[in-house]
Coordinates of C-alpha atoms and ligand atoms in Angstrom, one line a residue:
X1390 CA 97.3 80.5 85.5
X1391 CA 99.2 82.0 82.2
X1392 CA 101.6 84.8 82.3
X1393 CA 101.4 87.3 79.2
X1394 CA 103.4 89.7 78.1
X1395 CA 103.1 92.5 75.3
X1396 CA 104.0 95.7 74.5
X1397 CA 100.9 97.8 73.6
X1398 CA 100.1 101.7 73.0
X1399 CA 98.8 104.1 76.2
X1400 CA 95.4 103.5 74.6
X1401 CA 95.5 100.0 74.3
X1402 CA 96.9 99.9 77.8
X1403 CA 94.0 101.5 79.3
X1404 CA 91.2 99.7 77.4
X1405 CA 90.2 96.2 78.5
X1406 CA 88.6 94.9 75.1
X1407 CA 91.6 96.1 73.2
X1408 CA 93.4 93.8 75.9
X1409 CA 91.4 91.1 75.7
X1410 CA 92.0 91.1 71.9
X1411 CA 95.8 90.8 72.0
X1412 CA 95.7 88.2 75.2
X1413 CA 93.3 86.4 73.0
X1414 CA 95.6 86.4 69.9
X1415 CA 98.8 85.8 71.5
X1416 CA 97.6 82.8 73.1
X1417 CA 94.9 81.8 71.1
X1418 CA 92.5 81.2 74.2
X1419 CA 90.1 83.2 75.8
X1420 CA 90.1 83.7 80.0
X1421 CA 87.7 84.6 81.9
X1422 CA 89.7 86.2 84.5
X1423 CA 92.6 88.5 83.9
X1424 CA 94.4 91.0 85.2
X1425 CA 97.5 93.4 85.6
X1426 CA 100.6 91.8 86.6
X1427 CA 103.5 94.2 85.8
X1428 CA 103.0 97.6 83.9
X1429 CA 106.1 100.1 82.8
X1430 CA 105.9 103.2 80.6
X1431 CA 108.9 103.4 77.8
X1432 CA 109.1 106.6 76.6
X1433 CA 113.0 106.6 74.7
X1434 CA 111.1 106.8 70.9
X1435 CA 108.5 108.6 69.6
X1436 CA 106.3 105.9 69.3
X1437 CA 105.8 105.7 73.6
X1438 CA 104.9 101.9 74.2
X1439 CA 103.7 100.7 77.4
X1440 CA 105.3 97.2 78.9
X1441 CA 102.4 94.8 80.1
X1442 CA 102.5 91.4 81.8
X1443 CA 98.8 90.0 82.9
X1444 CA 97.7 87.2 84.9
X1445 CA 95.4 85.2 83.2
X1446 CA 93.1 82.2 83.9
X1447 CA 89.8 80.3 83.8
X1448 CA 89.0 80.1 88.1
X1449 CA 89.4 82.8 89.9
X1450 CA 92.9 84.2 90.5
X1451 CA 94.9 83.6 94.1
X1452 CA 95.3 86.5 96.4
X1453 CA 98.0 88.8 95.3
X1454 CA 99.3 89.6 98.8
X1455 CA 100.9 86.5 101.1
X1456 CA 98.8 85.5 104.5
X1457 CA 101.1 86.8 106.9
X1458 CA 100.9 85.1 110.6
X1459 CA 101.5 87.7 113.5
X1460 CA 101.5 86.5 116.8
X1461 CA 99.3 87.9 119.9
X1462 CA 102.4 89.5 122.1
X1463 CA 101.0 90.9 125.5
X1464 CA 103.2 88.6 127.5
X1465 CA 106.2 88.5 125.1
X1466 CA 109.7 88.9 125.3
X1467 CA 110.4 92.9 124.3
X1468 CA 112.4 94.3 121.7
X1469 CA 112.9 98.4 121.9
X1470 CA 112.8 100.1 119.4
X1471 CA 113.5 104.0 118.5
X1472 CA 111.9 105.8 116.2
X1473 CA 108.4 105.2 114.5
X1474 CA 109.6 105.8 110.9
X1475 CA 109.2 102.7 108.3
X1476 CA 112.4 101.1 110.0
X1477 CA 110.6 101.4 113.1
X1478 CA 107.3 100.3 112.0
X1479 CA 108.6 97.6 110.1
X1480 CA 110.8 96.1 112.4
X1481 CA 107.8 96.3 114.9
X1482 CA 105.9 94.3 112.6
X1483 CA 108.6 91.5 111.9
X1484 CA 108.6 91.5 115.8
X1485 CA 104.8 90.6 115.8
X1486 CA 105.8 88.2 113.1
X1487 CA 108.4 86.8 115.8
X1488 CA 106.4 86.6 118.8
X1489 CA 108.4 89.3 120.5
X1490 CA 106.9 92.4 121.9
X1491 CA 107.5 95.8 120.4
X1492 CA 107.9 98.4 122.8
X1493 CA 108.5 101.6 120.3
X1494 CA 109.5 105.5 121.7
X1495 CA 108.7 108.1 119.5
X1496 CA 110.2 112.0 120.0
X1497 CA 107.1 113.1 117.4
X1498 CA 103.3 113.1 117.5
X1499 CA 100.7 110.6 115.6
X1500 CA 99.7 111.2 112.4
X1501 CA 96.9 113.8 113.3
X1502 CA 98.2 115.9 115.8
X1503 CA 101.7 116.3 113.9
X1504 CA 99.7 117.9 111.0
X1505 CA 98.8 120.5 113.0
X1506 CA 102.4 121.0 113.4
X1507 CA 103.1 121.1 109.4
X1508 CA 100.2 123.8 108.8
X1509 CA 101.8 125.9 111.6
X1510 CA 105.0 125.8 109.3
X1511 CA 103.6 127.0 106.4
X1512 CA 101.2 129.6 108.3
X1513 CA 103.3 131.0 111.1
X1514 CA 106.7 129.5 109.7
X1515 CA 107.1 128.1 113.0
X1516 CA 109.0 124.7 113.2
X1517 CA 108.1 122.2 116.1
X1518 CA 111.4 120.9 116.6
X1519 CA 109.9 117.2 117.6
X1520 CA 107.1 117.3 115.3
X1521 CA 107.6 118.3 111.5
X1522 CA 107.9 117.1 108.0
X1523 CA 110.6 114.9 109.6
X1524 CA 109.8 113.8 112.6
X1525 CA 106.7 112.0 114.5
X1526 CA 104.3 109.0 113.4
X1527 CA 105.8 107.3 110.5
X1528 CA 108.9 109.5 110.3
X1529 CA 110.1 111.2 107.3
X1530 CA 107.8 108.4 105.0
X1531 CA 104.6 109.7 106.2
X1532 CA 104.3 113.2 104.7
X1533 CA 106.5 112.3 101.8
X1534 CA 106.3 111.5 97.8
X1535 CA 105.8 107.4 98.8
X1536 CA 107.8 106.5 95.6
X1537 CA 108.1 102.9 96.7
X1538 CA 111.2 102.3 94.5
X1539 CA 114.5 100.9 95.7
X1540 CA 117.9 100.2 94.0
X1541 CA 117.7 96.7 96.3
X1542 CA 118.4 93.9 93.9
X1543 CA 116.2 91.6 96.4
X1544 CA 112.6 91.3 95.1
X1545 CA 111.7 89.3 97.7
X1546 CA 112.3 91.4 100.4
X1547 CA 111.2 94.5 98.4
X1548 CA 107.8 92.4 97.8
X1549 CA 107.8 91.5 101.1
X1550 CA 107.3 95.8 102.0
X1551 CA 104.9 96.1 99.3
X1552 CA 102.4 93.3 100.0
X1553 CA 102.2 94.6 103.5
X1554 CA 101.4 97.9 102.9
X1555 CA 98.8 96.3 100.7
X1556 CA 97.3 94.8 103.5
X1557 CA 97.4 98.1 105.8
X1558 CA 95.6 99.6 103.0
X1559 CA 97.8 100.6 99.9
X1560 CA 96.2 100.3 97.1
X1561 CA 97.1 97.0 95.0
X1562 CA 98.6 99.6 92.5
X1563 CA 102.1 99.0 94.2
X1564 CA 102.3 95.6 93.2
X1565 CA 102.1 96.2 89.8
X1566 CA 103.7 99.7 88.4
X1567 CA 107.2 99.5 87.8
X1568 CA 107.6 102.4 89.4
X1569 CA 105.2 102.3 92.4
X1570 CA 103.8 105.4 94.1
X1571 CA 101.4 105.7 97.5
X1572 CA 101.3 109.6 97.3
X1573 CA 101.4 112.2 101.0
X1574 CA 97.4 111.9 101.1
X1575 CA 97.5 107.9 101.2
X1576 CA 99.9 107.7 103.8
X1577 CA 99.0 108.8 106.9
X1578 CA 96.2 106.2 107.0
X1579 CA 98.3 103.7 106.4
X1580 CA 100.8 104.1 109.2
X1581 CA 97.4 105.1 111.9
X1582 CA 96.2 101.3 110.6
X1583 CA 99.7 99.9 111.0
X1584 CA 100.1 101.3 114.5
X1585 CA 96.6 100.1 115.5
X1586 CA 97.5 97.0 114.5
X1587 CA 100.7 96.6 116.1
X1588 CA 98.8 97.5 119.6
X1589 CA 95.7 95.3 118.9
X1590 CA 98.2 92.3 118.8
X1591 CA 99.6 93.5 122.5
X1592 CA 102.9 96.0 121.1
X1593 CA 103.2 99.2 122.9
X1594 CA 103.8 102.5 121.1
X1595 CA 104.6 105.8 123.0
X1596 CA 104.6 109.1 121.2
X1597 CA 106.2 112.1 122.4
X1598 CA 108.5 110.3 124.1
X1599 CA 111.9 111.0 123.6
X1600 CA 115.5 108.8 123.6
X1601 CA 117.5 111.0 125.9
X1602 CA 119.9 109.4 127.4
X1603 CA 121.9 105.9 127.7
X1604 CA 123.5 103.5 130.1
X1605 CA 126.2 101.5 128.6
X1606 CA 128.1 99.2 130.7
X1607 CA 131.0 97.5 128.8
X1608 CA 129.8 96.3 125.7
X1609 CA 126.1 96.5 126.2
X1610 CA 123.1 99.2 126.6
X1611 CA 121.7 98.6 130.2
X1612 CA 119.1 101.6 130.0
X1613 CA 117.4 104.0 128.1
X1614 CA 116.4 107.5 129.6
X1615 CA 113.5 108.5 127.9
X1616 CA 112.4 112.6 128.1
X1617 CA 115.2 112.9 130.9
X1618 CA 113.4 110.7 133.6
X1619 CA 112.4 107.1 133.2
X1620 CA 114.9 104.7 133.0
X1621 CA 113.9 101.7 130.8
X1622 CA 116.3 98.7 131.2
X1623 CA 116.5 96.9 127.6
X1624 CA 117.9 93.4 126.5
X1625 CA 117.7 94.4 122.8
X1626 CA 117.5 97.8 121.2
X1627 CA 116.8 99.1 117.5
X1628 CA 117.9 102.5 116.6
X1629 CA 116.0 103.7 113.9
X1630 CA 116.1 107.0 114.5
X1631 CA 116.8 108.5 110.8
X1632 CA 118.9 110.7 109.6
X1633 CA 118.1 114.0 111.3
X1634 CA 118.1 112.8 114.4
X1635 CA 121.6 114.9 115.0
X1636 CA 121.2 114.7 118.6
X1637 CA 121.0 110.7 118.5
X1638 CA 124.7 111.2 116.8
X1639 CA 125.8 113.6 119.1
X1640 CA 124.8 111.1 121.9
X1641 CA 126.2 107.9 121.0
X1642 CA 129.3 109.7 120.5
X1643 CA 129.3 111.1 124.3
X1644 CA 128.6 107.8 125.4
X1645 CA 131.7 106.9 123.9
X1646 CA 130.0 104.6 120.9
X1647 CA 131.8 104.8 117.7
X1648 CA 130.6 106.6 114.9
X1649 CA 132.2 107.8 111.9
X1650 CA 131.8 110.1 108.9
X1651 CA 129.9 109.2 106.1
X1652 CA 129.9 110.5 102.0
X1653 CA 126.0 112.4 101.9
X1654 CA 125.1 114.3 99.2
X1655 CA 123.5 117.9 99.0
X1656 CA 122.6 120.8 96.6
X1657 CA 118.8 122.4 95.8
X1658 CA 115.2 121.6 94.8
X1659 CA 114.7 122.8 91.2
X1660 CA 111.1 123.1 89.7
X1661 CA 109.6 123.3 86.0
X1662 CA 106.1 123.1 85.4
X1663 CA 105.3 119.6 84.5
X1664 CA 103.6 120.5 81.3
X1665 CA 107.4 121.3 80.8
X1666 CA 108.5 118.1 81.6
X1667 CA 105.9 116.0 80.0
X1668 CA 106.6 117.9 77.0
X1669 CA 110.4 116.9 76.9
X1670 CA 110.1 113.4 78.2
X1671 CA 107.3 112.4 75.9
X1672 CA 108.2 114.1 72.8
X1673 CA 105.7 116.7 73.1
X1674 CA 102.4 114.7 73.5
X1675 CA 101.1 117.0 76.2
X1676 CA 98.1 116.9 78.9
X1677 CA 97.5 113.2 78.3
X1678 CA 94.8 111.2 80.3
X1679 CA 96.6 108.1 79.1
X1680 CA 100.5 108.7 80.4
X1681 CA 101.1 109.7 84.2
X1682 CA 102.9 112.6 84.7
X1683 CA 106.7 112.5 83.8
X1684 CA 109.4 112.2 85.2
X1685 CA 113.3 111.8 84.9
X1686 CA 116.4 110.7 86.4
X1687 CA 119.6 112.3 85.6
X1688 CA 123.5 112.2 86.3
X1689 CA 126.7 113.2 85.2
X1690 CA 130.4 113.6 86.6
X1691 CA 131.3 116.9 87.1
X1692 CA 134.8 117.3 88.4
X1693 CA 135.1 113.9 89.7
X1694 CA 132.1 113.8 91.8
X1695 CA 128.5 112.7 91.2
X1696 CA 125.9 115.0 90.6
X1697 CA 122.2 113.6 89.8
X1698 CA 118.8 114.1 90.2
X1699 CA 117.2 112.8 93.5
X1700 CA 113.4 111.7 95.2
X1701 CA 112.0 113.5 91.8
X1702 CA 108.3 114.4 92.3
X1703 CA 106.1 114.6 89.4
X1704 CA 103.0 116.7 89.8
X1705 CA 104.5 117.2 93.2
X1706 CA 104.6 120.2 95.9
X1707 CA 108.2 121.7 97.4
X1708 CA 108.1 121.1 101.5
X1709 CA 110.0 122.6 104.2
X1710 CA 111.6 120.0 105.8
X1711 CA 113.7 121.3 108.4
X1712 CA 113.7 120.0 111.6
X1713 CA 115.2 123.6 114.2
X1714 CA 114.6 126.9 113.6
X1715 CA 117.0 128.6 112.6
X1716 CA 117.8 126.6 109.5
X1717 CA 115.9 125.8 105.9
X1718 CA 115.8 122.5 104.1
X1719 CA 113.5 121.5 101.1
X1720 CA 112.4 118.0 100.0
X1721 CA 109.4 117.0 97.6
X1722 CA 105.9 115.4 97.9
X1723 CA 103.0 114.3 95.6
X1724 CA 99.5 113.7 96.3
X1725 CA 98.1 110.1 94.5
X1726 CA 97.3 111.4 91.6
X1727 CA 99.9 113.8 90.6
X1728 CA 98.0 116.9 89.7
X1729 CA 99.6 119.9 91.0
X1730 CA 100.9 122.1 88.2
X1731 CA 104.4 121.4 89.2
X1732 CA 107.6 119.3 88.6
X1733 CA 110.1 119.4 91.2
X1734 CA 113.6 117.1 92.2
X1735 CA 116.6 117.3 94.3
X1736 CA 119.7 117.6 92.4
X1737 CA 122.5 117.7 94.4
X1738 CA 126.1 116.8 94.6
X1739 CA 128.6 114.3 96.6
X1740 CA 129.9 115.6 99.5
X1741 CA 133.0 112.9 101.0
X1742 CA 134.6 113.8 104.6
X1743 CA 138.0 113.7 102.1
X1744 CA 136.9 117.4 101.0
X1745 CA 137.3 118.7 104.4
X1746 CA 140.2 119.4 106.3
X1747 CA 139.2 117.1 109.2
X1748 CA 138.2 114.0 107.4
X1749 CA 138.2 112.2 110.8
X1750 CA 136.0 113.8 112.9
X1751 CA 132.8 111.8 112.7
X1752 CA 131.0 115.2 112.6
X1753 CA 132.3 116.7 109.4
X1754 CA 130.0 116.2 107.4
X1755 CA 126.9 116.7 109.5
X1756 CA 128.4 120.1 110.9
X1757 CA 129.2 121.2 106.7
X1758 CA 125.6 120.4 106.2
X1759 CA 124.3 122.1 109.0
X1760 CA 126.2 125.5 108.0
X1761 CA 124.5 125.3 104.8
X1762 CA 121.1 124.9 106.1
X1763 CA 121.9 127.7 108.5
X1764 CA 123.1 129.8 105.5
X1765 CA 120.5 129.4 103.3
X1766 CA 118.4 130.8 106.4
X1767 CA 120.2 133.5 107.0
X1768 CA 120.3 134.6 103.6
X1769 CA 116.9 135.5 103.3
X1770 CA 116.5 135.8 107.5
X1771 CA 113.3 134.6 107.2
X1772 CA 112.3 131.6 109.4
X1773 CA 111.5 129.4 106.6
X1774 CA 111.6 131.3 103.2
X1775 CA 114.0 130.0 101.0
X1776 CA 117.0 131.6 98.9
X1777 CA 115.8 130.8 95.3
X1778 CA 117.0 131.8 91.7
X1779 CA 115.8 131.1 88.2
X1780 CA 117.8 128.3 87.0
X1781 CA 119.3 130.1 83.8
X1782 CA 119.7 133.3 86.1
X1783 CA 122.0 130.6 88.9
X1784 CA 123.9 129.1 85.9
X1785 CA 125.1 132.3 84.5
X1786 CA 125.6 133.9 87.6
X1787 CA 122.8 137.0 87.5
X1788 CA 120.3 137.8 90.2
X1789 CA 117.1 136.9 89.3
X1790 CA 114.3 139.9 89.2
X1791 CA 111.1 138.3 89.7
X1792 CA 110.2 134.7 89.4
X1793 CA 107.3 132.7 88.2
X1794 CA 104.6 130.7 91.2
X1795 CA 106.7 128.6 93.5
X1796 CA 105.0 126.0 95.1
X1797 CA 107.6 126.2 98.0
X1798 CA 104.5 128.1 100.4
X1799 CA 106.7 129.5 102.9
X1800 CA 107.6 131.7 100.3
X1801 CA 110.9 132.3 98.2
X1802 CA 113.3 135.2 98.2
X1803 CA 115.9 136.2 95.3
X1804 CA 119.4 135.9 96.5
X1805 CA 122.8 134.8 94.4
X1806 CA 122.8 130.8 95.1
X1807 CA 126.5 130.6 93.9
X1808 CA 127.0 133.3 96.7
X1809 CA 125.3 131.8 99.7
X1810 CA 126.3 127.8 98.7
X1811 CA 130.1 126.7 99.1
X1812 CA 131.9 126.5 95.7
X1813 CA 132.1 123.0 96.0
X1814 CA 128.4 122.6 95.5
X1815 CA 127.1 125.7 93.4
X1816 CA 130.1 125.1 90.7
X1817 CA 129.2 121.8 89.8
X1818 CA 125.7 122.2 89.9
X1819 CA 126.2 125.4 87.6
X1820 CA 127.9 122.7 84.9
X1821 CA 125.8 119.9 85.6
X1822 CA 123.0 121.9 84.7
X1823 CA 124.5 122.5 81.7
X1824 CA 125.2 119.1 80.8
X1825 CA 121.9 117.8 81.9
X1826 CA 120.1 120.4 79.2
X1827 CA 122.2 118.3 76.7
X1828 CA 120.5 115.4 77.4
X1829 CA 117.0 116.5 77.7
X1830 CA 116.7 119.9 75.9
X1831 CA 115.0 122.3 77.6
X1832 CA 115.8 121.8 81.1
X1833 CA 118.0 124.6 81.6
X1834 CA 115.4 127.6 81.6
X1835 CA 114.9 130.5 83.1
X1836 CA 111.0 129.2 83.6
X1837 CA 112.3 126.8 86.6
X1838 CA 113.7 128.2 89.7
X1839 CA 116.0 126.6 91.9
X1840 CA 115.3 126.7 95.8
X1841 CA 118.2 126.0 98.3
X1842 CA 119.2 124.0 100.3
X1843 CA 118.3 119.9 99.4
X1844 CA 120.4 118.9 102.3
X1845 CA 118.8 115.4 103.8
X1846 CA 119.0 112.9 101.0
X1847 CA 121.1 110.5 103.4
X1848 CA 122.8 110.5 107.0
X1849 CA 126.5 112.2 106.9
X1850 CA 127.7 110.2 109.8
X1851 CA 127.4 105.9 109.7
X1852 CA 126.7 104.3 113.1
X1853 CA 128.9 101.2 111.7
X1854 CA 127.8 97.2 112.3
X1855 CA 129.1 94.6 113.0
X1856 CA 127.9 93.2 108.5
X1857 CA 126.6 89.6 109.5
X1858 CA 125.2 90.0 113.0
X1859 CA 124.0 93.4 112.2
X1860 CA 124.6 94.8 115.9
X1861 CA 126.9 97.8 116.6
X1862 CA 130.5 96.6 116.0
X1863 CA 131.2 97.4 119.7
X1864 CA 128.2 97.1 121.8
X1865 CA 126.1 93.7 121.1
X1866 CA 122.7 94.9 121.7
X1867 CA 122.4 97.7 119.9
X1868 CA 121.8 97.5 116.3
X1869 CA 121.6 100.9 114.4
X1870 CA 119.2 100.4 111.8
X1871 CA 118.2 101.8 108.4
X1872 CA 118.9 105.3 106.9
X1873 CA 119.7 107.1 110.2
X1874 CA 122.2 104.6 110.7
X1875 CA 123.6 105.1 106.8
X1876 CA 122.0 101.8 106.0
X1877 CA 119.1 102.6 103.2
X1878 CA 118.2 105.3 101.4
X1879 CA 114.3 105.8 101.4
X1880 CA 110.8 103.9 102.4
X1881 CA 111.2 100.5 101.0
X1882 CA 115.0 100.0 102.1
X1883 CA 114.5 101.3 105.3
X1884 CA 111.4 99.5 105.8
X1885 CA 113.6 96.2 105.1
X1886 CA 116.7 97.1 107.1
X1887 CA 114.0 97.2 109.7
X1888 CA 112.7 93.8 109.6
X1889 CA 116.1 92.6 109.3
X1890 CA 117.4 93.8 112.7
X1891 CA 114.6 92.5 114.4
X1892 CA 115.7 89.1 112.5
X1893 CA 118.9 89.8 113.7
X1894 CA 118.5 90.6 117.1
X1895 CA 115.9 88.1 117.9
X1896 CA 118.6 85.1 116.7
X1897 CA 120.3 86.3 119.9
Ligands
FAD1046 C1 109.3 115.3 102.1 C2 110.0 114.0 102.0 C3 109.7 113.2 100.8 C4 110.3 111.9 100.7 N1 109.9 111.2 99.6 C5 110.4 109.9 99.6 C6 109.9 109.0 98.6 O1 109.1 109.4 97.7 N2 110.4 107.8 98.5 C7 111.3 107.3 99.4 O2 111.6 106.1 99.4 N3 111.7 108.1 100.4 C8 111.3 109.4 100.5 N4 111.7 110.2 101.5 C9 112.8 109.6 102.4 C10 112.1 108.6 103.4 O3 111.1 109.2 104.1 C11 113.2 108.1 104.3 O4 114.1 107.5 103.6 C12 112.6 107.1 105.4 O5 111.6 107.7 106.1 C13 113.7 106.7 106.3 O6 113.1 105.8 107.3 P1 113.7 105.6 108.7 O7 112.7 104.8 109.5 O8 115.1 105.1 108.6 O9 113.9 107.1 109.4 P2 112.8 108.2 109.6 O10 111.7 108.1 108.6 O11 113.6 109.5 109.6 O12 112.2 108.0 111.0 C14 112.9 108.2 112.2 C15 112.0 108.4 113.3 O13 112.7 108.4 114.6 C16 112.2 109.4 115.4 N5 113.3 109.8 116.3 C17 114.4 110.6 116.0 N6 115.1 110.8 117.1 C18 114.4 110.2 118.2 C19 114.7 110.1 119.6 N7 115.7 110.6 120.1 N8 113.8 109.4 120.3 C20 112.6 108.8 119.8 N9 112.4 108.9 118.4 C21 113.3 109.6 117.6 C22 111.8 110.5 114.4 O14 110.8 111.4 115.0 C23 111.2 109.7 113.3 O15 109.8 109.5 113.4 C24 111.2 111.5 101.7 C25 111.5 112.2 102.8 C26 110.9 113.5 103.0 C27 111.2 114.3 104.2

């Protein structure tokens, strides 16, 4: 088999003769098999050039996804494990892998029944405190954007995620776009074929079924209390119970397990149209059926913290993540194919325990996070409509009069951001917005709005490890895992900080 790279135009890129042609006079052979091996867009000139690397040769081409060996586990040793997010799913699956049995508690619902849940959100604006955009089968990955990308330096682990959500049903896509992308439409049917799976081979998976309570004695878990009754004794436990999960926090701490405060970031949900940003990021070729929808990435330093752009959705849909009533959070999604009208992205600011009086209470920055979300709510005291603004109106400080569609379907209200968020958030946004129009003109317009508050990008309190053995630094069995624990920051690394306590533990 040959590798081959080139750089080509979009229209070469999506038409096989053309590619045959330049594989044929780069090499100077013909194949009779070929096919994509990496594909990236680079849009910095003009002249927009796509990146491509084929496989090619003259017998058929190997599989492009490992064969992975999963062990039937009925009678098995058991690992618990909390939460059924992609750190719980994962390290289910690397138990399989193992030959230990998963035994997995979920607070939420499966796939189907918690979508019930999300259309009561946006109909009665009613949230299901155990089953929303955040919570139940899958976790916060299920309903989101599925951008599979990760800043983990470690492509074999990262491949490692990716082929096996190829063979739960992604599509083969992943393995090959620089920046790979499932979509909220995909998902679901991946995690209901992963959780088959994991019980077919003899796991166990129990929905609505809550972590409650635990029995430590010195410097191990005995029991878990599940839903304020059973009492499950445990050798091993992974907590993967994500970053919303404040009770969780709020628990180890009453059992007297260390946690501490932990830097997070927060700050709003602004949206263009993406005819806007396709416009600006590729130099105004516009509605074109060979680029995919744009997006960008953005940072500055703004009075010594960072502000930047986060989980950007092209051709995506603003969602109402919260997880009580009472409060509002947004967040973003896409379907597969991109195609709503609109452009949306986090950007949001560092927050450190150091701004806060108390930088040693472990809670600092999960309580300053919670005020905001219970701000933002109050400040349009309607369940789950958010405070919004146009983006020029929140920069210069004017209340905005009307607005243009919002894809936010709860429904957005005109309030003063710089009123309702602390200083320390809506003045640098107000200059990082200015400085981000500097580097892609056009940005800052009064055509976006900005809706409030982004507020879960990553957990404010750590649930700190012992870093080689991956357990709790005080209790041995319990090893906090993945982005509830501060250890990953979406799908892919959560998905891998998964597998890897389940390596871990099972050494033990
Ligand atoms: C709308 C949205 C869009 C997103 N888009 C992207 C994206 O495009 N790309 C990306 O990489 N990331 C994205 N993310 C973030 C990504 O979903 C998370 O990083 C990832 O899901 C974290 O995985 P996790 O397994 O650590 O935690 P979670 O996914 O949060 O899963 C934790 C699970 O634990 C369960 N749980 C909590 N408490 C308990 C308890 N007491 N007992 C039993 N179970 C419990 C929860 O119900 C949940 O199912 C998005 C998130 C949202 C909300």
């Amino acid at each position: 088999m040959e590798v081959v790279s080139f750089v080509c135009s979009p229209e070469e890129a999506k038409d096989w003769s053309a590619i045959k042609r330049i594989i044929e006079k780069q090499t100077g052979k013909t194949y009779e098999y070929i096919r994509w091996k990496k594909r990236s867009i680079d849009a910095r000139s003009r002249q927009i050039k796509i990146n491509a690397t084929f496989e090619c040769s003259n017998t058929p081409l190997p599989d492009r996804i490992r064969t992975f060996t999963f062990h039937k586990v009925h009678h098995s040793p058991e690992v618990h494990i909390i939460g059924a997010g992609p750190a719980g799913l994962f390290a289910a699956l690397k138990a399989l892998m193992r030959g230990l049995k998963p035994v997995v508690f979920e607070r939420g619902k499966d796939v189907k029944a918690r979508r019930r849940d999300l259309a009561r959100i946006a109909r009665e604006q009613i949230i299901n405190e155990e089953s929303n955009y955040c919570f139940g089968e899958g976790g916060a990955g299920t309903y989101s954007d599925g951008k599979l990308y990760t800043r983990s330096k470690k492509r074999g682990e990262v491949d490692l995620v990716l082929e096996l959500l190829v063979y739960f049903g992604a599509d083969e896509d992943i393995l090959v776009e620089a920046h790979p992308h499932i979509g909220t439409n995909k998902l679901p049917k991946i995690i209901e074929n992963i959780r088959n799976f994991i019980i077919e081979q003899g796991g166990e998976i129990h929905f609505e079924s809550k972590l409650t309570g635990i029995t430590r004695t010195d410097n191990k878990i005995s029991h878990l209390e599940i839903n304020h009754g059973e009492q499950t004794p445990i050798k091993q436990v992974i907590l993967a119970t994500g970053h919303s999960a404040r009770d969780i926090f709020y628990l180890l701490h009453q059992t007297g397990i260390k946690v501490l405060a932990k830097p997070f970031a927060l700050g709003v949900r602004v949206e263009h149209t993406q005819a806007l940003i396709d416009q600006m990021q590729y130099h105004g070729r516009l509605n074109d059926e060979y680029l995919a929808p744009a997006s960008y990435s953005l940072v500055e330093q703004i009075d010594g913290r960072g502000v930047y752009s986060f989980c950007m959705c092209p051709g995506g849909i603003i969602a109402p993540c919260a997880t009580s009533n009472g409060e509002v959070v947004t967040n973003g999604w896409s379907p597969s194919k991109r195609n709503n009208p609109y452009s949306n992205s986090g950007i949001v600011v560092s927050i450190d325990p150091t701004d806060f009086e108390n930088p040693e209470d472990p809670f600092v920055c999960l309580t300053f996070q919670q005020e905001v979300e219970k701000l933002c709510h109050d400040a349009t005291g309607n369940n789950q409509k958010v405070p919004a603004q146009r983006l020029l109106d929140f920069v210069e400080g004017r209340k905005s009069k009307d607005f243009p569609r919002s894809s936010y379907t709860p429904g957005i209200e005109s309030v003063r951001l710089d009123e309702v968020l602390p200083p320390l958030v809506a003045k640098r946004l107000q200059k990082a917005f200015q400085a981000f129009d500097k580097k892609m003109p056009g940005f800052l317009t009064n055509d976006a709005v900005v809706h409030a508050p982004e507020s879960r990008t990553s957990s404010p309190v750590l649930i700190p490890r012992d870093k080689e053995r991956m357990h709790h630094v005080e209790i041995i069995n319990l090893y906090p895992c993945a982005e509830g624990a501060g250890y990953a920051g979406g799908i892919v690394s959560a998905a891998i900080d998964g597998m890897k306590c389940v390596e871990a533990s099972s050494k033990r």
